[in-house]
Amino acid sequence: MTRPSVAERLPRVLAVLAYLHQEGSASVAELAARFGCTVEWMRRELQLLALCGVPPYDALGAIDVFVDGDQVGTGRLPHFVRSPHRLSRAEGLAVLAAGESLLASGLFDVGPLDEALDALAGALGIDRADVEVVVDAPPWRDALRDAADRSETVELTYYTLWRDEVGDHRVDPLRVALVAGAWYLDAWDHRADEVRKYRVSRVQDVRPTGARFDRPVVLDEPRAFVAPAAAREVRLALPASAAWAAEVYPAEVVARHDDGGVELLLQVVGTTWLERLLLRAGPDARVLEPAELTDLPA
């Protein structure tokens, strides 16, 4: 899982702030589900939000957000959050373009947002048909989403990063969701006989089969990684220079050392990806457990 850019993170934290101002409070899990990220990512974003504000960063300009257990609330918020802001025409056009981008992404129900954009366009005196926004999406996203809507089994040609190989999979698409800036497919894999997660950008081909499925599967909240049954737990020791891996990959930090090094628990399917991580992390990185992997090159 790659780190989202500032351009991706800023709109989300501002939307979270607006939502908290409107609702008063919410759970971390609720915010994560609503804004399409993991609970861990949301906790980090809230920690960042609590450090933000506007100059001179005094009590009037600070963003007062607090987390109590799993509940998130706000104290006194800056004027720019509490009071409606009068937009200039240029700002209104920017908001309109951003709203059209959200609609084009396919992430939201069109109803409320569509009505708001109609009102904004009317206030600006422009025709929404004149505003064209093109959103970059993986080539096979719409085909997979359509297959999920039709409950149609498809065949995928997919690049598996863990094994560094391309293979074919017969799957029942269940959900296509945006998580932490990337699109993922949750699907029932016929060969594995379980729900698997596929990163849509790694799908190389989608072939409809014409077969329909009726599979009563209850999915958890969208996540970037769900370990398959065949995965095994690996414990790594990484130096301070490679501590970034704790935020980039779906890992649990089990120890932090005074020198900045960390120990992580990862769910690993194949060793190819793990070897690459060790090489990137440098000669001081090593596998602690299981014993049969401790001699992997670093």
Coordinates of C-alpha atoms in Angstrom, one line a residue:
M1 CA 0.0 0.0 0.0
T2 CA 1.6 3.2 -1.1
R3 CA 1.4 6.4 1.0
P4 CA -1.3 8.8 -0.3
S5 CA -0.1 12.1 -1.6
V6 CA -0.9 15.4 0.1
A7 CA -3.3 16.2 -2.7
E8 CA -5.3 13.0 -1.7
R9 CA -5.0 13.5 2.1
L10 CA -5.9 17.2 2.4
P11 CA -9.5 17.0 1.0
R12 CA -10.2 13.9 3.1
V13 CA -9.1 15.5 6.4
L14 CA -11.0 18.7 5.6
A15 CA -14.1 16.5 4.9
V16 CA -13.6 14.7 8.2
L17 CA -13.4 18.0 10.0
A18 CA -16.6 19.3 8.3
Y19 CA -18.4 16.0 9.2
L20 CA -17.3 16.2 12.8
H21 CA -18.5 19.8 13.0
Q22 CA -21.9 18.8 11.7
E23 CA -22.4 15.5 13.7
G24 CA -20.5 16.5 16.9
S25 CA -18.8 13.1 17.3
A26 CA -18.2 9.8 15.6
S27 CA -16.3 6.6 16.1
V28 CA -12.9 6.1 14.4
A29 CA -14.3 3.0 12.6
E30 CA -17.3 5.0 11.4
L31 CA -15.1 7.7 10.0
A32 CA -12.8 5.2 8.3
A33 CA -15.7 3.5 6.6
R34 CA -17.3 6.7 5.5
F35 CA -14.2 8.2 4.0
G36 CA -12.7 5.0 2.5
C37 CA -9.6 4.3 4.5
T38 CA -8.5 1.9 7.2
V39 CA -9.0 2.5 10.9
E40 CA -5.2 2.8 11.3
W41 CA -5.0 5.4 8.5
M42 CA -7.9 7.4 10.0
R43 CA -6.2 7.5 13.5
R44 CA -3.0 8.9 11.9
E45 CA -5.0 11.5 10.0
L46 CA -6.8 12.6 13.2
Q47 CA -3.5 12.9 14.9
L48 CA -2.3 15.1 12.1
L49 CA -5.5 17.1 12.1
A50 CA -5.0 17.9 15.8
L51 CA -1.7 19.6 14.9
C52 CA -3.2 21.8 12.2
G53 CA -4.6 25.4 12.3
V54 CA -4.2 28.8 10.8
P55 CA -1.6 31.5 11.7
P56 CA -0.8 32.6 14.3
Y57 CA -1.8 29.1 15.6
D58 CA -3.3 30.4 18.8
A59 CA -6.5 29.2 20.5
L60 CA -8.6 31.0 17.9
G61 CA -6.8 29.4 15.0
A62 CA -6.2 25.9 16.3
I63 CA -8.2 22.9 15.3
D64 CA -9.4 21.2 18.5
V65 CA -9.9 17.5 17.7
F66 CA -9.6 14.8 20.4
V67 CA -9.8 11.0 20.3
D68 CA -11.1 9.3 23.5
G69 CA -10.8 5.6 23.0
D70 CA -12.7 4.9 19.8
Q71 CA -14.7 8.1 19.9
V72 CA -13.7 11.3 18.1
G73 CA -15.0 14.8 19.0
T74 CA -14.2 18.4 18.6
G75 CA -13.8 21.4 20.9
R76 CA -13.8 24.9 19.8
L77 CA -13.1 25.1 16.0
P78 CA -11.7 28.0 14.1
H79 CA -14.0 30.6 12.5
F80 CA -13.4 29.2 9.0
V81 CA -14.9 25.9 10.1
R82 CA -17.8 27.2 12.1
S83 CA -19.1 29.9 9.8
P84 CA -20.2 29.7 6.2
H85 CA -17.6 31.0 3.8
R86 CA -18.5 33.4 0.9
L87 CA -16.9 32.1 -2.2
S88 CA -15.5 34.2 -4.9
R89 CA -16.4 33.2 -8.5
A90 CA -13.0 31.6 -9.0
E91 CA -13.5 29.6 -5.7
G92 CA -17.0 28.6 -6.7
L93 CA -15.7 27.2 -10.0
A94 CA -13.0 25.3 -8.2
V95 CA -15.6 23.7 -5.8
L96 CA -17.8 22.9 -8.8
A97 CA -14.9 21.2 -10.6
A98 CA -14.0 19.3 -7.4
G99 CA -17.6 18.1 -6.9
E100 CA -17.8 16.9 -10.5
S101 CA -14.6 15.0 -9.9
L102 CA -16.2 13.2 -6.9
L103 CA -19.2 12.3 -9.1
A104 CA -16.9 11.0 -11.8
S105 CA -15.0 8.9 -9.4
G106 CA -18.1 6.8 -8.8
L107 CA -17.5 6.8 -5.0
F108 CA -20.7 8.5 -3.9
D109 CA -24.4 8.3 -4.4
V110 CA -25.2 11.0 -7.0
G111 CA -28.3 12.4 -5.3
P112 CA -27.3 14.9 -2.6
L113 CA -24.0 15.9 -4.3
D114 CA -25.7 16.3 -7.7
E115 CA -28.3 18.6 -6.2
A116 CA -25.7 20.7 -4.4
L117 CA -23.7 21.0 -7.6
D118 CA -26.9 22.1 -9.5
A119 CA -27.5 24.8 -6.9
L120 CA -23.8 25.9 -7.1
A121 CA -23.9 26.0 -10.9
G122 CA -27.1 28.1 -10.8
A123 CA -25.6 30.6 -8.4
L124 CA -22.6 30.9 -10.7
G125 CA -24.8 31.3 -13.7
I126 CA -23.2 28.5 -15.7
D127 CA -24.4 25.3 -17.3
R128 CA -23.0 22.1 -15.7
A129 CA -22.8 20.5 -19.1
D130 CA -20.0 22.9 -19.9
V131 CA -17.9 21.5 -17.1
E132 CA -16.0 18.4 -18.1
V133 CA -13.9 16.5 -15.6
V134 CA -11.9 13.4 -16.4
V135 CA -10.9 11.2 -13.5
D136 CA -8.0 8.8 -13.9
A137 CA -9.0 5.3 -13.0
P138 CA -7.5 1.8 -13.7
P139 CA -8.5 0.5 -17.1
W140 CA -10.6 -2.4 -15.8
R141 CA -12.4 -0.7 -12.9
D142 CA -15.7 0.0 -14.6
A143 CA -15.8 -3.5 -16.2
L144 CA -15.3 -5.1 -12.7
R145 CA -17.9 -2.8 -11.1
D146 CA -20.4 -3.6 -13.8
A147 CA -19.8 -7.3 -13.3
A148 CA -20.3 -6.9 -9.6
D149 CA -23.6 -5.1 -10.2
R150 CA -24.7 -7.9 -12.6
S151 CA -23.5 -10.7 -10.3
E152 CA -21.6 -12.1 -13.2
T153 CA -18.6 -14.4 -12.9
V154 CA -15.5 -13.2 -14.8
E155 CA -12.1 -14.5 -15.5
L156 CA -9.1 -12.2 -14.6
T157 CA -5.6 -12.1 -15.8
Y158 CA -3.8 -10.7 -12.8
Y159 CA -0.2 -9.8 -11.7
T160 CA 0.4 -11.1 -8.2
L161 CA 3.1 -9.0 -6.6
W162 CA 3.8 -11.4 -3.7
R163 CA 4.8 -14.2 -6.2
D164 CA 5.9 -11.9 -9.0
E165 CA 3.8 -13.8 -11.6
V166 CA 0.9 -13.4 -13.9
G167 CA -2.0 -15.9 -13.7
D168 CA -5.7 -16.4 -14.5
H169 CA -8.4 -16.4 -11.9
R170 CA -12.1 -17.2 -12.1
V171 CA -13.9 -15.0 -9.6
D172 CA -17.3 -13.7 -8.5
P173 CA -16.8 -9.9 -8.2
L174 CA -18.4 -8.6 -5.0
R175 CA -17.2 -5.1 -4.5
V176 CA -15.0 -2.5 -6.1
A177 CA -13.8 0.2 -3.6
L178 CA -11.3 3.0 -3.3
V179 CA -9.1 2.5 -0.2
A180 CA -6.2 4.8 0.7
G181 CA -5.9 6.1 -2.8
A182 CA -6.1 2.8 -4.7
W183 CA -8.9 0.7 -6.2
Y184 CA -9.4 -2.8 -4.9
L185 CA -11.7 -5.7 -5.9
D186 CA -13.2 -8.0 -3.3
A187 CA -14.1 -11.3 -5.1
W188 CA -14.8 -14.9 -4.4
D189 CA -11.9 -16.8 -6.0
H190 CA -13.2 -20.2 -7.3
R191 CA -9.8 -21.9 -7.1
A192 CA -9.0 -20.7 -3.5
D193 CA -12.7 -21.1 -2.5
E194 CA -12.6 -17.9 -0.4
V195 CA -12.8 -14.2 -0.7
R196 CA -9.6 -12.6 -2.1
K197 CA -8.6 -9.0 -2.7
Y198 CA -7.2 -7.8 -6.0
R199 CA -5.6 -4.4 -6.7
V200 CA -7.4 -3.2 -9.8
S201 CA -4.3 -1.5 -11.3
R202 CA -2.7 -5.0 -11.5
V203 CA -5.6 -6.5 -13.5
Q204 CA -4.4 -7.1 -17.1
D205 CA -7.6 -8.5 -18.6
V206 CA -11.3 -9.1 -17.7
R207 CA -13.3 -11.7 -19.6
P208 CA -17.1 -12.0 -19.0
T209 CA -18.3 -15.6 -18.7
G210 CA -22.1 -15.0 -18.9
A211 CA -22.5 -17.1 -15.7
R212 CA -24.4 -15.5 -12.9
F213 CA -23.8 -16.1 -9.2
D214 CA -25.8 -15.8 -6.0
R215 CA -23.3 -15.7 -3.2
P216 CA -24.4 -14.5 0.2
V217 CA -21.1 -13.1 1.4
V218 CA -20.9 -10.5 4.2
L219 CA -17.9 -8.2 3.5
D220 CA -16.0 -6.3 6.2
E221 CA -15.3 -2.6 5.8
P222 CA -13.1 -1.9 2.7
R223 CA -9.4 -2.5 3.5
A224 CA -6.3 -2.4 1.3
F225 CA -5.1 -5.9 2.4
V226 CA -6.8 -9.0 3.7
A227 CA -4.4 -11.9 4.3
P228 CA -5.6 -15.1 2.6
A229 CA -5.8 -18.4 4.5
A230 CA -2.4 -19.5 3.0
A231 CA -0.6 -16.5 4.4
R232 CA 1.9 -17.0 7.3
E233 CA 3.1 -14.5 9.9
V234 CA 6.6 -13.1 9.6
R235 CA 8.4 -11.0 12.2
L236 CA 10.9 -8.6 10.8
A237 CA 13.6 -6.4 12.5
L238 CA 14.2 -3.2 10.5
P239 CA 16.7 -0.4 11.1
A240 CA 15.6 3.2 11.6
S241 CA 16.4 3.9 7.9
A242 CA 13.7 1.4 6.9
A243 CA 11.1 2.2 9.6
W244 CA 9.0 3.7 6.8
A245 CA 7.8 0.2 6.0
A246 CA 5.5 0.3 9.1
E247 CA 3.4 2.9 7.3
V248 CA 3.7 1.8 3.7
Y249 CA 2.8 -1.9 4.2
P250 CA -0.1 -3.5 6.2
A251 CA 2.0 -4.4 9.2
E252 CA 1.6 -4.4 13.0
V253 CA 4.4 -2.7 14.9
V254 CA 5.3 -4.9 17.9
A255 CA 8.4 -3.1 19.1
R256 CA 10.1 0.2 18.7
H257 CA 13.8 0.6 19.7
D258 CA 15.7 3.6 21.1
D259 CA 17.8 3.7 17.9
G260 CA 14.7 4.2 15.8
G261 CA 14.5 0.6 14.6
V262 CA 11.2 -1.3 14.6
E263 CA 9.9 -4.9 14.7
L264 CA 7.0 -5.7 12.5
L265 CA 4.5 -8.5 12.0
L266 CA 3.5 -9.1 8.4
Q267 CA 1.2 -11.6 6.8
V268 CA 3.2 -13.0 3.8
V269 CA 2.0 -15.3 1.0
G270 CA 5.3 -15.7 -0.9
T271 CA 8.9 -14.9 -0.3
T272 CA 9.6 -13.0 -3.6
W273 CA 8.0 -9.8 -2.2
L274 CA 9.6 -10.3 1.2
E275 CA 13.1 -10.6 -0.3
R276 CA 12.5 -7.4 -2.2
L277 CA 11.5 -5.6 1.0
L278 CA 14.6 -6.9 2.8
L279 CA 16.9 -5.7 0.0
R280 CA 15.2 -2.3 0.0
A281 CA 15.6 -2.1 3.8
G282 CA 19.3 -2.6 3.7
P283 CA 21.9 -5.1 5.2
D284 CA 20.7 -4.5 8.8
A285 CA 17.2 -5.8 8.1
R286 CA 16.5 -9.4 9.0
V287 CA 13.7 -12.0 9.5
L288 CA 13.3 -13.0 13.2
E289 CA 10.5 -15.5 12.7
P290 CA 9.7 -18.1 11.4
A291 CA 13.0 -19.9 11.6
E292 CA 12.9 -21.3 8.1
L293 CA 13.0 -17.7 6.7
T294 CA 15.7 -16.3 8.8
D295 CA 18.4 -17.0 6.1
L296 CA 16.6 -14.9 3.5
P297 CA 19.0 -12.4 1.9
A298 CA 19.1 -8.9 3.2

